[in-house]
Short mmCIF file of C-alpha atoms in Angstrom, two decimals:
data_model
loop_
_atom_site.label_atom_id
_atom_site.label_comp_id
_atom_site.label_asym_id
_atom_site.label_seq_id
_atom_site.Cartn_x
_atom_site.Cartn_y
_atom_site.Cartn_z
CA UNK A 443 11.97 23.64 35.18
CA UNK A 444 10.31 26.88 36.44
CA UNK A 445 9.01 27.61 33.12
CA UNK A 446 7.47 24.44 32.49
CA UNK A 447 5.48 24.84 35.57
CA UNK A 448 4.13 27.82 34.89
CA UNK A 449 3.53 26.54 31.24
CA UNK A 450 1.79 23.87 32.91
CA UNK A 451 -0.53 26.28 35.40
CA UNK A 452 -0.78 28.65 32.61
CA UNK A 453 -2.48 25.57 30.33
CA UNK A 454 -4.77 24.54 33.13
CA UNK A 455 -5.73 27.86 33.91
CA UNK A 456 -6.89 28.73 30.59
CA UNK A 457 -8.99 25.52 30.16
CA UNK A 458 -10.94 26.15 33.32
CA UNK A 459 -11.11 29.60 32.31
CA UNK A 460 -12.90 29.05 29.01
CA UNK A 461 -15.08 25.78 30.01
CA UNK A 462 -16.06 28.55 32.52
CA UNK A 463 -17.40 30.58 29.84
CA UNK A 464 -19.19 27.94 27.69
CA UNK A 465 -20.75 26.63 30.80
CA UNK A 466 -22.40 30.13 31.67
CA UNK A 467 -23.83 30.38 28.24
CA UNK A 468 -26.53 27.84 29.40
CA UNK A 469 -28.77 29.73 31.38
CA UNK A 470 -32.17 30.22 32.32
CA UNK A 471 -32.86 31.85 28.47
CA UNK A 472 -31.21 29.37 26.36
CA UNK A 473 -32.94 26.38 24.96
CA UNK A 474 -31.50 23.56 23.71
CA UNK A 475 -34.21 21.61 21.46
CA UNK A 476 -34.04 18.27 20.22
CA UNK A 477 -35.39 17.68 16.72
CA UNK A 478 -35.98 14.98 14.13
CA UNK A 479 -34.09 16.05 10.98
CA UNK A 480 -37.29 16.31 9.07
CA UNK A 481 -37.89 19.19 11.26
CA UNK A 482 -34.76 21.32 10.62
CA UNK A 483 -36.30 24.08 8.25
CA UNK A 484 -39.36 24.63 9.44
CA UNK A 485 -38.03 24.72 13.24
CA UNK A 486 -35.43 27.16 12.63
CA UNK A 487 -38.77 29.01 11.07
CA UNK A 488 -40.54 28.71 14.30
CA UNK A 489 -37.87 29.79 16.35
CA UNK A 490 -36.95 32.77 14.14
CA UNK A 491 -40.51 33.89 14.66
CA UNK A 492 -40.12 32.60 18.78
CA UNK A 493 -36.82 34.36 19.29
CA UNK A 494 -37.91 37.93 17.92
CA UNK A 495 -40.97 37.93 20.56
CA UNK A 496 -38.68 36.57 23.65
CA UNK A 497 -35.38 37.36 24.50
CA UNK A 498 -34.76 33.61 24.13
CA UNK A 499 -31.62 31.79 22.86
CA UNK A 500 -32.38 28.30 20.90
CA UNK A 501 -29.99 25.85 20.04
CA UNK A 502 -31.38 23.23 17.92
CA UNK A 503 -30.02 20.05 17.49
CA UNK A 504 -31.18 17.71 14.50
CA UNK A 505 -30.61 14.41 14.40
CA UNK A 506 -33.05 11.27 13.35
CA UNK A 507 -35.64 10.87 16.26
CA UNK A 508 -34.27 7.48 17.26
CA UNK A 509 -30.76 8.64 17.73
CA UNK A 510 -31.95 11.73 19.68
CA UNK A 511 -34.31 9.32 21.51
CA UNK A 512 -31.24 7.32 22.75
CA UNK A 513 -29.02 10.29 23.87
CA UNK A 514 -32.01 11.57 25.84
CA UNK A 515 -32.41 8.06 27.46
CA UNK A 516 -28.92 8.49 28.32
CA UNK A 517 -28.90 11.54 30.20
CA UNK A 518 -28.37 14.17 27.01
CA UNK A 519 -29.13 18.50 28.09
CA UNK A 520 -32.06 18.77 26.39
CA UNK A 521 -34.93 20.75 27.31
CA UNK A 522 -37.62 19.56 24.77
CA UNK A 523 -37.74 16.74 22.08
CA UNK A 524 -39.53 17.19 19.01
CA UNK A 525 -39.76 13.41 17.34
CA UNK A 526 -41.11 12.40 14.06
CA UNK A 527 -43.67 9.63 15.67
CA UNK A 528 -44.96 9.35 19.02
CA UNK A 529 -43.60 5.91 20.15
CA UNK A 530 -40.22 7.70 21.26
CA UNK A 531 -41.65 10.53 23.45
CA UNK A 532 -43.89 7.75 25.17
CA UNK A 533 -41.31 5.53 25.51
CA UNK A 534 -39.48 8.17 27.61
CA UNK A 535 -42.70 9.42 29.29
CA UNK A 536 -43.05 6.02 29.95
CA UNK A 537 -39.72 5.77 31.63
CA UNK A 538 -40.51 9.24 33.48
CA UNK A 539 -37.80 11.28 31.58
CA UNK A 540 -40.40 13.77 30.20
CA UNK A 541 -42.33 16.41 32.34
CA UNK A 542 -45.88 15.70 30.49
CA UNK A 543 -47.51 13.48 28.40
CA UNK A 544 -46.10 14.09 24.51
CA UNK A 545 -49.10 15.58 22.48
CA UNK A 546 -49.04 16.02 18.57
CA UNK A 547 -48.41 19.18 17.22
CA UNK A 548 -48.27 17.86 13.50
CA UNK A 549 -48.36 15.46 10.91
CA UNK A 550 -45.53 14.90 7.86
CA UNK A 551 -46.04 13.53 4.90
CA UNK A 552 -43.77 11.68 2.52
CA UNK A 553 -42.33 11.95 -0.82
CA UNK A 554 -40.22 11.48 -3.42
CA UNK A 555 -37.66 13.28 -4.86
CA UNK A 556 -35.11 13.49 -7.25
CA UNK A 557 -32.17 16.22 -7.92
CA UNK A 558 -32.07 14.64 -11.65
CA UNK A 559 -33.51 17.20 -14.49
CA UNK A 560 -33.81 13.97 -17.02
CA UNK A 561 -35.84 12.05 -14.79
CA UNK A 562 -39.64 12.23 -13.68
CA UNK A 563 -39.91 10.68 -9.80
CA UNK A 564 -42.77 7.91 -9.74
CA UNK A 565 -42.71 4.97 -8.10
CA UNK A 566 -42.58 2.86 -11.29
CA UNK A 567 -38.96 4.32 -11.92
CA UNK A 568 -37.63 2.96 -9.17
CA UNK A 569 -37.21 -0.23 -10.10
CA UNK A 570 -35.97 1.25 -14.15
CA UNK A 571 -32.39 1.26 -15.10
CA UNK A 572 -32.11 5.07 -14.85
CA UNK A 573 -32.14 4.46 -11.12
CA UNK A 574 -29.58 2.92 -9.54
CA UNK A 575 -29.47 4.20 -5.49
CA UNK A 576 -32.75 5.11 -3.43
CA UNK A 577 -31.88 6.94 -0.81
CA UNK A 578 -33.87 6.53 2.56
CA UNK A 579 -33.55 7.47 6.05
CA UNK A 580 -32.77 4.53 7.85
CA UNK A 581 -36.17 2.46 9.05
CA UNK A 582 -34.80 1.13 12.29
CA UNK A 583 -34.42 4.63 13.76
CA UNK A 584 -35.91 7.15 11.58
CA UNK A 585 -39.86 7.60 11.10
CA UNK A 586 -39.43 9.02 7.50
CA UNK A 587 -37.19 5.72 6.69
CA UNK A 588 -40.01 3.15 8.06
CA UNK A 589 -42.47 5.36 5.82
CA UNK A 590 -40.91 4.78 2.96
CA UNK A 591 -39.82 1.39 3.81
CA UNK A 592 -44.05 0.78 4.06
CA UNK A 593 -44.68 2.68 0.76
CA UNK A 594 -42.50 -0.02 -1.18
CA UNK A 595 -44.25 -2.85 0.81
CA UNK A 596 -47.43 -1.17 -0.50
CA UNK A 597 -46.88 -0.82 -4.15
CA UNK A 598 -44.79 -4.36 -3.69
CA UNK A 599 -41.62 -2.74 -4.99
CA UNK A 600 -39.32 -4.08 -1.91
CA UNK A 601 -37.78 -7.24 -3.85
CA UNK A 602 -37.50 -5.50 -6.97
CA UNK A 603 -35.79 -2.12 -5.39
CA UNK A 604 -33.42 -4.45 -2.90
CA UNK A 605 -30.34 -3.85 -4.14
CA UNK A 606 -30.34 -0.42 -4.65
CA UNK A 607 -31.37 1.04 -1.06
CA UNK A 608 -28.81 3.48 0.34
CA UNK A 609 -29.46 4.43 4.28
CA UNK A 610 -28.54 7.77 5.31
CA UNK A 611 -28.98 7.55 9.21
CA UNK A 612 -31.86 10.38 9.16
CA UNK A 613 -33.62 12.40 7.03
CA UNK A 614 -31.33 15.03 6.28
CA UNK A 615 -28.34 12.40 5.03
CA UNK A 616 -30.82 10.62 2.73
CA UNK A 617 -31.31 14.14 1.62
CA UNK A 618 -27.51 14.92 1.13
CA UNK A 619 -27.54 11.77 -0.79
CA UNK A 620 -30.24 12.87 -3.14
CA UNK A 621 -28.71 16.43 -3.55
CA UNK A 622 -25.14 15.89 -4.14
CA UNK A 623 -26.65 13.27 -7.27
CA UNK A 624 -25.06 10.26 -5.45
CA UNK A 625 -28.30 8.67 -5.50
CA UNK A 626 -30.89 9.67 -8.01
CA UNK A 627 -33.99 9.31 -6.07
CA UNK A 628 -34.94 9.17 -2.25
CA UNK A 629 -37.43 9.19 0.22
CA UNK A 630 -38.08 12.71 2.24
CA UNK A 631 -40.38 14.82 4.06
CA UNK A 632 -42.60 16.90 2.27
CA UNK A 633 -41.84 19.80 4.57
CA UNK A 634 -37.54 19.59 3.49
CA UNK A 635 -38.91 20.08 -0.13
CA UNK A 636 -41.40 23.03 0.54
CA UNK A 637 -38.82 24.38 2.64
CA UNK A 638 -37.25 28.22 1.34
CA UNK A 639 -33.81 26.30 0.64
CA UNK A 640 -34.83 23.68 -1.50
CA UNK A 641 -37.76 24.25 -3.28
CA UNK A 642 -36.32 25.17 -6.36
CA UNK A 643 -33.98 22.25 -6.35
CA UNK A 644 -35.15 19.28 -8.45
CA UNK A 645 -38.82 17.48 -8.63
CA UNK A 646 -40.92 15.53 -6.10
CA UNK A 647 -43.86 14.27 -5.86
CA UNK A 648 -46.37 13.34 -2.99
CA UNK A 649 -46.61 9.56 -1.55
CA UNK A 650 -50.16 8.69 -1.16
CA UNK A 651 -51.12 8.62 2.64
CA UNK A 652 -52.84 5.55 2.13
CA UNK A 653 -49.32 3.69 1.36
CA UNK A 654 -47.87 3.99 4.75
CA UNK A 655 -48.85 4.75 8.54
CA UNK A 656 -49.21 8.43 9.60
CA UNK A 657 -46.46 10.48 10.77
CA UNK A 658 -47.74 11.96 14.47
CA UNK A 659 -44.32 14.07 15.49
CA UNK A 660 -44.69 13.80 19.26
CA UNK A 661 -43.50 17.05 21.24
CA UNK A 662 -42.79 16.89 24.70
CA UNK A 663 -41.03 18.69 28.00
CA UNK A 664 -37.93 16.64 29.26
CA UNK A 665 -36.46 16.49 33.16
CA UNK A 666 -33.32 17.50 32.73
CA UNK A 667 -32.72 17.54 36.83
CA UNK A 668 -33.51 21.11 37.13
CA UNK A 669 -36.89 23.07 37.28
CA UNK A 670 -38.19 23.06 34.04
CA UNK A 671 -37.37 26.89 32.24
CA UNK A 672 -40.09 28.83 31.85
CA UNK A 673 -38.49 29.83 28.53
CA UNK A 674 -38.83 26.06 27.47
CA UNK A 675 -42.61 25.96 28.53
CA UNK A 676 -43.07 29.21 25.88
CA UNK A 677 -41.51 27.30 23.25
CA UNK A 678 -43.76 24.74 23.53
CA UNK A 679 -46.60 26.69 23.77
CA UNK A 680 -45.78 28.92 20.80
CA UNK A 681 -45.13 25.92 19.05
CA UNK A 682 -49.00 25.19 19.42
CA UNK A 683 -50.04 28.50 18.75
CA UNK A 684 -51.58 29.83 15.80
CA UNK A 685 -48.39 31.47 15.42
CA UNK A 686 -46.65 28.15 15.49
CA UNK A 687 -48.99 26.02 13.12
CA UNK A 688 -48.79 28.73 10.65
CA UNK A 689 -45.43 28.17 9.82
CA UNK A 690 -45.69 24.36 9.96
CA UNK A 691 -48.91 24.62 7.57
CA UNK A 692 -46.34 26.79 5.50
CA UNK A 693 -43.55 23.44 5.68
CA UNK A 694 -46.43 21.33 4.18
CA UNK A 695 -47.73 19.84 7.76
CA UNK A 696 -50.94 19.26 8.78
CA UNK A 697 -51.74 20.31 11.95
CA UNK A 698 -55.00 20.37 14.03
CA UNK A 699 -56.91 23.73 13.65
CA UNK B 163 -25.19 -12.52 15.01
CA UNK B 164 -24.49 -11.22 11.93
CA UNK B 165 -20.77 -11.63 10.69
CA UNK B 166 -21.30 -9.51 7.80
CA UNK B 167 -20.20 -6.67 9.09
CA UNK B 168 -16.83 -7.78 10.60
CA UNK B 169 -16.14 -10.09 7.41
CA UNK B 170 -16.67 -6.70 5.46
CA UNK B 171 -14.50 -4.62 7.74
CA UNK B 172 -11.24 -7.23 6.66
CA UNK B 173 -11.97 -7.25 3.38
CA UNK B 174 -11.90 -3.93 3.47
CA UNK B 175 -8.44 -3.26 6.10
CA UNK B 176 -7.00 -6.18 3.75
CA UNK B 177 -7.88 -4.98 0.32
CA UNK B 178 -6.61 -1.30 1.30
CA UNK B 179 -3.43 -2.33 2.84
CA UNK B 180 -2.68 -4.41 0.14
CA UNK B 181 -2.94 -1.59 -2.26
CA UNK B 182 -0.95 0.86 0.07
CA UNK B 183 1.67 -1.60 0.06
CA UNK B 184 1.96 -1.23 -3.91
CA UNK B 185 1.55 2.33 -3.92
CA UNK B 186 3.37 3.21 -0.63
CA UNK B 187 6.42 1.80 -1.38
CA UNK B 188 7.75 3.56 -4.29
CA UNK B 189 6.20 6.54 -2.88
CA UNK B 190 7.80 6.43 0.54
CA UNK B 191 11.13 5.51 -0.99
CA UNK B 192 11.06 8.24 -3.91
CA UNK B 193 9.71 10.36 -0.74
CA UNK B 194 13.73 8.91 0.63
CA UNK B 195 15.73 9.94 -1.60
CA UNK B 196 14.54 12.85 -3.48
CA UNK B 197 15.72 16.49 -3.37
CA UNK B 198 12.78 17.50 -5.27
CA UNK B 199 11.31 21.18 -4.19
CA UNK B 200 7.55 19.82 -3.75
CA UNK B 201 9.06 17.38 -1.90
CA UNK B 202 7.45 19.00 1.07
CA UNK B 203 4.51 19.73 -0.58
CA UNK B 204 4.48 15.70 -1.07
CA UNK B 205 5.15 15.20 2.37
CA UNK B 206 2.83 17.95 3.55
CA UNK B 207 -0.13 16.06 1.45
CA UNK B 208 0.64 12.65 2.59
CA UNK B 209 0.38 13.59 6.34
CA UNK B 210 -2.66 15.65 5.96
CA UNK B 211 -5.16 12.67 6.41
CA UNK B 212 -3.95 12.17 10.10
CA UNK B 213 -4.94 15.95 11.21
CA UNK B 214 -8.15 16.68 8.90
CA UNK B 215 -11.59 15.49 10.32
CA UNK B 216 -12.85 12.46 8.37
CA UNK B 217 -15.84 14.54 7.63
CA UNK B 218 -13.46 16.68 5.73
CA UNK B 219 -12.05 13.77 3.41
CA UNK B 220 -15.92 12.14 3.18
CA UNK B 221 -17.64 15.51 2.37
CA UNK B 222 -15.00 15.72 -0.75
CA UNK B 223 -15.12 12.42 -1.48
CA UNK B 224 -19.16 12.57 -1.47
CA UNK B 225 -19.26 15.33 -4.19
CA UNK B 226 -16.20 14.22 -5.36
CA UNK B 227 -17.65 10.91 -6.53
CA UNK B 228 -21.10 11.77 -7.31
CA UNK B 229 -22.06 10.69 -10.64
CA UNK B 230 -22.87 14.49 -11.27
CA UNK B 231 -19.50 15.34 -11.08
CA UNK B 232 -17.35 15.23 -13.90
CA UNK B 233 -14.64 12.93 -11.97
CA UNK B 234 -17.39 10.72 -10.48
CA UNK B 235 -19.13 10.11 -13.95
CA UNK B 236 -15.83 9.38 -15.70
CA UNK B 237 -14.84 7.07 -13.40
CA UNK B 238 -18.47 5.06 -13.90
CA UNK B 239 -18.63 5.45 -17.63
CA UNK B 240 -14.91 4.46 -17.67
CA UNK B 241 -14.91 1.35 -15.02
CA UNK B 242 -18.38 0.74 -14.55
CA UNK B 243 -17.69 1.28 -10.97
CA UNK B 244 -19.62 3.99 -9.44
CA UNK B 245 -17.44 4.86 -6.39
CA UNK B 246 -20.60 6.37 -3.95
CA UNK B 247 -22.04 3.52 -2.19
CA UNK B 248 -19.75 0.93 -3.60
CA UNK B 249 -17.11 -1.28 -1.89
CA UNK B 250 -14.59 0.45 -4.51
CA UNK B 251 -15.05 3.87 -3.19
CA UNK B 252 -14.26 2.48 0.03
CA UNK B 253 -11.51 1.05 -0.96
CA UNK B 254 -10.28 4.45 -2.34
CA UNK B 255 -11.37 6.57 0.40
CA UNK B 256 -9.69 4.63 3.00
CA UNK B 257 -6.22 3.91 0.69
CA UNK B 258 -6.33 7.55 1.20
CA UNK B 259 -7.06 8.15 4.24
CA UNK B 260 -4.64 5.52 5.32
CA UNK B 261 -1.58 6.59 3.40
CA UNK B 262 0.42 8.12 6.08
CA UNK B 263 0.19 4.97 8.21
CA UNK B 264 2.01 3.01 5.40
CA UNK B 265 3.91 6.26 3.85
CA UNK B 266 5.41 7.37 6.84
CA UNK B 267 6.86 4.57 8.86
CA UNK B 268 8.65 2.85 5.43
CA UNK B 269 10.13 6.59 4.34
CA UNK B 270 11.43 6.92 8.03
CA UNK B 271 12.83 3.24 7.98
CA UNK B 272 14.28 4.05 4.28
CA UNK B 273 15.72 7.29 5.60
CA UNK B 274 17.58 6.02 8.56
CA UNK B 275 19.66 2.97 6.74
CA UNK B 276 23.19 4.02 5.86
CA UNK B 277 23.57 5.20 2.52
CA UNK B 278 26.92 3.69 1.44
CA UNK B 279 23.94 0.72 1.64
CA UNK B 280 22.49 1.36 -1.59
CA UNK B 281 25.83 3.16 -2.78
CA UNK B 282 27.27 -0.49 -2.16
CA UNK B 283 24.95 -2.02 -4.55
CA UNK B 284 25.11 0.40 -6.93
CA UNK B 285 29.23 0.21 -7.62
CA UNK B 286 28.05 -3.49 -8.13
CA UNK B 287 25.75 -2.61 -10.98
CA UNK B 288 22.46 -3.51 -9.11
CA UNK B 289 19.48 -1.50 -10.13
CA UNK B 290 17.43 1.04 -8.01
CA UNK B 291 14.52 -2.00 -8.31
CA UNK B 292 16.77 -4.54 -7.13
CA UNK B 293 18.43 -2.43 -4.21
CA UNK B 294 14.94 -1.36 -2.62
CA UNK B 295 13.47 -5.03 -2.83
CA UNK B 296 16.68 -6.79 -2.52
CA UNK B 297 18.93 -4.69 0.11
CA UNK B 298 16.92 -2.00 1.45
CA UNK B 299 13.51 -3.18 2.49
CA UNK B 300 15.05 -6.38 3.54
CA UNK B 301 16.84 -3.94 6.12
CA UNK B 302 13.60 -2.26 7.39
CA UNK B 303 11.64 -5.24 8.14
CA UNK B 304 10.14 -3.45 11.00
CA UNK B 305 9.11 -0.03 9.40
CA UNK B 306 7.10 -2.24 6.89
CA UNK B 307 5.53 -4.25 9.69
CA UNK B 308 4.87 -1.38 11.68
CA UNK B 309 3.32 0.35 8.19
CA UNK B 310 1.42 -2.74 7.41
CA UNK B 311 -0.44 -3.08 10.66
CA UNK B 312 -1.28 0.21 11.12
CA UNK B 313 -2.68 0.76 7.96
CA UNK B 314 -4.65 -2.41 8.31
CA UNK B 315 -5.49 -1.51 12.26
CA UNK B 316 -6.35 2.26 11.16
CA UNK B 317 -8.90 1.02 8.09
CA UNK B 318 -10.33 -1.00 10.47
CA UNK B 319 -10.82 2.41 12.84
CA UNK B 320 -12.42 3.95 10.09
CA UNK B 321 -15.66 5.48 10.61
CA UNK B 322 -16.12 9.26 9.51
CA UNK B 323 -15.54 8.57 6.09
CA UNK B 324 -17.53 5.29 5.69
CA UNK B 325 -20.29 7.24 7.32
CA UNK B 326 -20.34 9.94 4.81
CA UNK B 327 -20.29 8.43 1.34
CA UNK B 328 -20.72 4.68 2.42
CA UNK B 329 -24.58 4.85 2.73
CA UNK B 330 -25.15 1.78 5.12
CA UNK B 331 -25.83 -1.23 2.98
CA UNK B 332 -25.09 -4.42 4.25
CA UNK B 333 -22.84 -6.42 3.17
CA UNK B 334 -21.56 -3.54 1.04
CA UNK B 335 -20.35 -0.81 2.99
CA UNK B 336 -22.05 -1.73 6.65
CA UNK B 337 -18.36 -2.19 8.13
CA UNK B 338 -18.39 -2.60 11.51
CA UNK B 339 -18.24 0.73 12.64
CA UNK B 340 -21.30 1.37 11.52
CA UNK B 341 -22.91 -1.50 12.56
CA UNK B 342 -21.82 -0.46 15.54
CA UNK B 343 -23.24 2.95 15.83
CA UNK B 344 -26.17 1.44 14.16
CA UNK B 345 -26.99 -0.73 16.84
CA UNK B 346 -26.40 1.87 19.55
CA UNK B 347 -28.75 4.17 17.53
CA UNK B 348 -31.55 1.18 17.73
CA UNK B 349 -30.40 0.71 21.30
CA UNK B 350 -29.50 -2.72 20.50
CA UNK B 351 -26.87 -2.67 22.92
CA UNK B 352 -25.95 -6.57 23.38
CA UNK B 353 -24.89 -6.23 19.62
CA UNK B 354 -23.24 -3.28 19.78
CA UNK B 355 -21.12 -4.96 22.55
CA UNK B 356 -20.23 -7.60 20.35
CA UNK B 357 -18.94 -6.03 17.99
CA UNK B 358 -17.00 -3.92 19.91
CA UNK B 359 -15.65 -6.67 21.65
CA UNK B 360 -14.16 -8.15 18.62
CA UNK B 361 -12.79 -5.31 17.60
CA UNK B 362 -11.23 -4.72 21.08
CA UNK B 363 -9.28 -8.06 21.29
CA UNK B 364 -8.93 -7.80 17.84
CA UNK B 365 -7.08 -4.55 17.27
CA UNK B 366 -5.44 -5.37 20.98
CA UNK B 367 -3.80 -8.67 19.76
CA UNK B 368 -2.91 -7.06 16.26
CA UNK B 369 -0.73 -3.90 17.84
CA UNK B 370 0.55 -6.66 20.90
CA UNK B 371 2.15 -8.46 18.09
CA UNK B 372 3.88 -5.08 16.84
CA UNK B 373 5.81 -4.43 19.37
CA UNK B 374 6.38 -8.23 20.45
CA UNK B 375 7.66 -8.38 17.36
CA UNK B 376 9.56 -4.56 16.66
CA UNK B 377 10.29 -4.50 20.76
CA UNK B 378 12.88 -8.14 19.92
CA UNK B 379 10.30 -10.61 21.93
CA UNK B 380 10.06 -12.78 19.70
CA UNK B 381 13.13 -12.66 18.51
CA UNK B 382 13.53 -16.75 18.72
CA UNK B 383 10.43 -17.26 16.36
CA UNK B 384 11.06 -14.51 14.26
CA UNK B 385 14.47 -15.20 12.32
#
């Protein structure tokens, strides 16, 4: 009976003693940024460059901006939200979760891509034979998904293409689709194709800006209860920087000069 | 309120528990009675879906079925079923992913009866068919309840591997998991309740029955 005790003390003591030490990790120089999944590559560019000038942890966590957009709404540890549009970071200005106004730090652009070395993307293929799955993001929750939903609208390929619209629930699963050939052509960001990692893997081309609405991606501060780090107020501002802007011109952004 | 996604769901628990019935069966019971030496091995592999993340299983099914594999394309050119996306691959995934659930509770029934049972039969010149549908399963009415509904009640839990290599089309692979999380995503949260409801009472009354039923409650309506 003894034994089991102090199996039992012994347990507890060793959970408390290691959510001790993952707590502690998150002090006043580690970040925890939100990002839409569009954003992955050149992000982790921008905070290699951040991280060598500051002695500055980040921890970035993708996800499509409408999921991210939810956890913030319910309370999630983030200290700043980079979305793919701007109508999230208002909405939680709006609702007084963010420390400033969001402002845009750049603009994506969409395309269209294909891991297949027998086939040309165009949107005229989409609705051949040779392509059965299109993978998107999904419109209700990610930017790059309503995009693309708009560019089929826009060339009038949305009856035609019905049936063969896969959803990955952001970016980044649309582009797992594409990659592992389960679908032969999908919907992405330009700046996932430019990126170091991919951009020798299949063919893309660019979707003409006129075909959907622009892509603002809204950054912005978020209360998180505690005075805001001044480590998360350098991110930001780096992010703005010419520093900052060079590597997103490098991911195929646009950014104001 | 769109049903499609709970219709889909029960075709889907149905459909996999009916083919985990036809598969589990002779599996569990060879599982029974064998002194094979990968008969651990066997067991090993059956069990492994109820430890390994979902991701795990999805991730291999994803490249596993991709049409650039050489197992995915076969399987299109030969059925003309691709399994990524499709209601088949579902189907797969989750028989898979379910097969403990049905595997385990029939070998442990099989394993507990008496064997001068089947030894019985045998000296009477019945066959190994006849004894296991005749004599044995007869005599482990409960394991094969308690297999059926949880393989049904688990495929309806299924999420991880839907997720992965399901790719969210209604009325195709939008089970109601995902529908679900969907909603919660758009922060449609009156839907989202919905369909958690159902799935709440639903799962609730499904397991109540099993042990009603296994736990002798019933015994008046059950003979």
């Amino acid at each position: 009976m003894m034994k089991y005790f102090a199996g039992i003390f012994l347990l507890l003591f060793a959970t408390i003693f290691l959510t001790g030490c993952r707590e502690g990790r998150n002090h006043e120089n580690t970040l925890r940024i939100a990002i839409a999944s569009n954003l992955q590559y050149a992000v982790d560019s921008v905070v290699a460059g951040f991280e060598k000038e500051h002695e500055i942890i980040c921890e970035v966590i993708p996800g499509s901006s409408g999921k991210l957009f939810a956890q913030i709404r319910e309370g999630a540890p983030y200290d700043l939200f980079l979305s793919a549009d701007m109508d999230y970071p208002e909405a939680l200005f709006k609702e007084g979760r963010t420390i400033q106004k969001p402002e845009v730090f750049a603009y994506g652009a969409l395309v269209l891509w294909t891991g297949r070395q027998n086939l040309k993307p165009s949107i005229e293929i989409l609705a051949s034979d040779s392509v059965r799955y299109i993978a998107l993001a999904n419109p209700r929750i990610a930017p790059f998904g309503r995009a693309a939903q708009e560019t089929l609208v826009y060339y009038g390929m949305e009856e035609k293409v019905r049936d063969k619209m896969v959803y990955g629930e952001s970016v980044a699963q649309a582009n797992q689709f594409i990659q592992s050939g389960s679908a032969e052509v999908g919907f992405t960001s330009l700046s996932i194709v430019m990126s170091p990692a991919q951009r020798e893997n299949g063919k893309w081309i660019l979707i003409d800006t006129a075909a959907y609405q622009p892509l603002p991606h809204g950054a912005v501060l978020l209360q998180t209860g505690k005075p805001v780090k001044p480590a998360a107020r350098q991110f930001y501002e780096y992010l703005f920087s010419g520093k900052g802007k060079e590597v997103l011109k490098n991911f195929g952004y646009s950014v104001h000069e | 309120m769109n049903w499609d996604p709970l219709i889909l769901t029960f075709e889907l628990a149905l459909t996999t528990t009916l083919v985990l019935l036809v598969v589990g069966i002779p599996l569990a019971y060879w599982l029974s009675k064998t002194r094979a030496r990968i008969k651990p091995i066997l067991e090993t592999l059956v069990s492994m879906p109820l430890v390994l993340p979902p991701t795990v299983l999805g991730f291999y099914f994803l490249l596993a079925f991709s049409p650039n594999n050489a197992f995915g394309a076969w399987i299109d050119e030969w059925l003309g079923i691709p399994l990524v996306f499709s209601f088949a691959g579902l189907v797969l995934a989750s028989v898979i992913y379910s097969l403990p659930f049905m595997v385990q509770p029939i070998q442990a029934g099989l394993s507990s009866l008496p064997p001068s049972l089947s030894e019985a039969a045998a000296t009477m010149g019945k066959s190994a068919s006849t004894q296991l549908f005749r004599i044995l399963l007869p005599n482990i009415r409960k394991s094969l309840l308690t297999g059926i509904v949880l393989s049904f009640a688990h495929t309806v839990g299924e999420f991880g591997v839907v997720l992965m290599i399901g790719g969210n089309i209604p009325g195709k692979t939008r089970v109601a998991s995902i529908a679900i999380y969907d909603e919660v995503e758009a922060l449609n949260y009156a839907a989202a309740n919905t369909y958690s409801l159902i799935l709440f009472v639903l799962t609730f009354v499904l397991l109540l029955t099993v042990y009603l039923v296994n736990g002798g409650y019933l015994k008046r309506f059950w003979r």
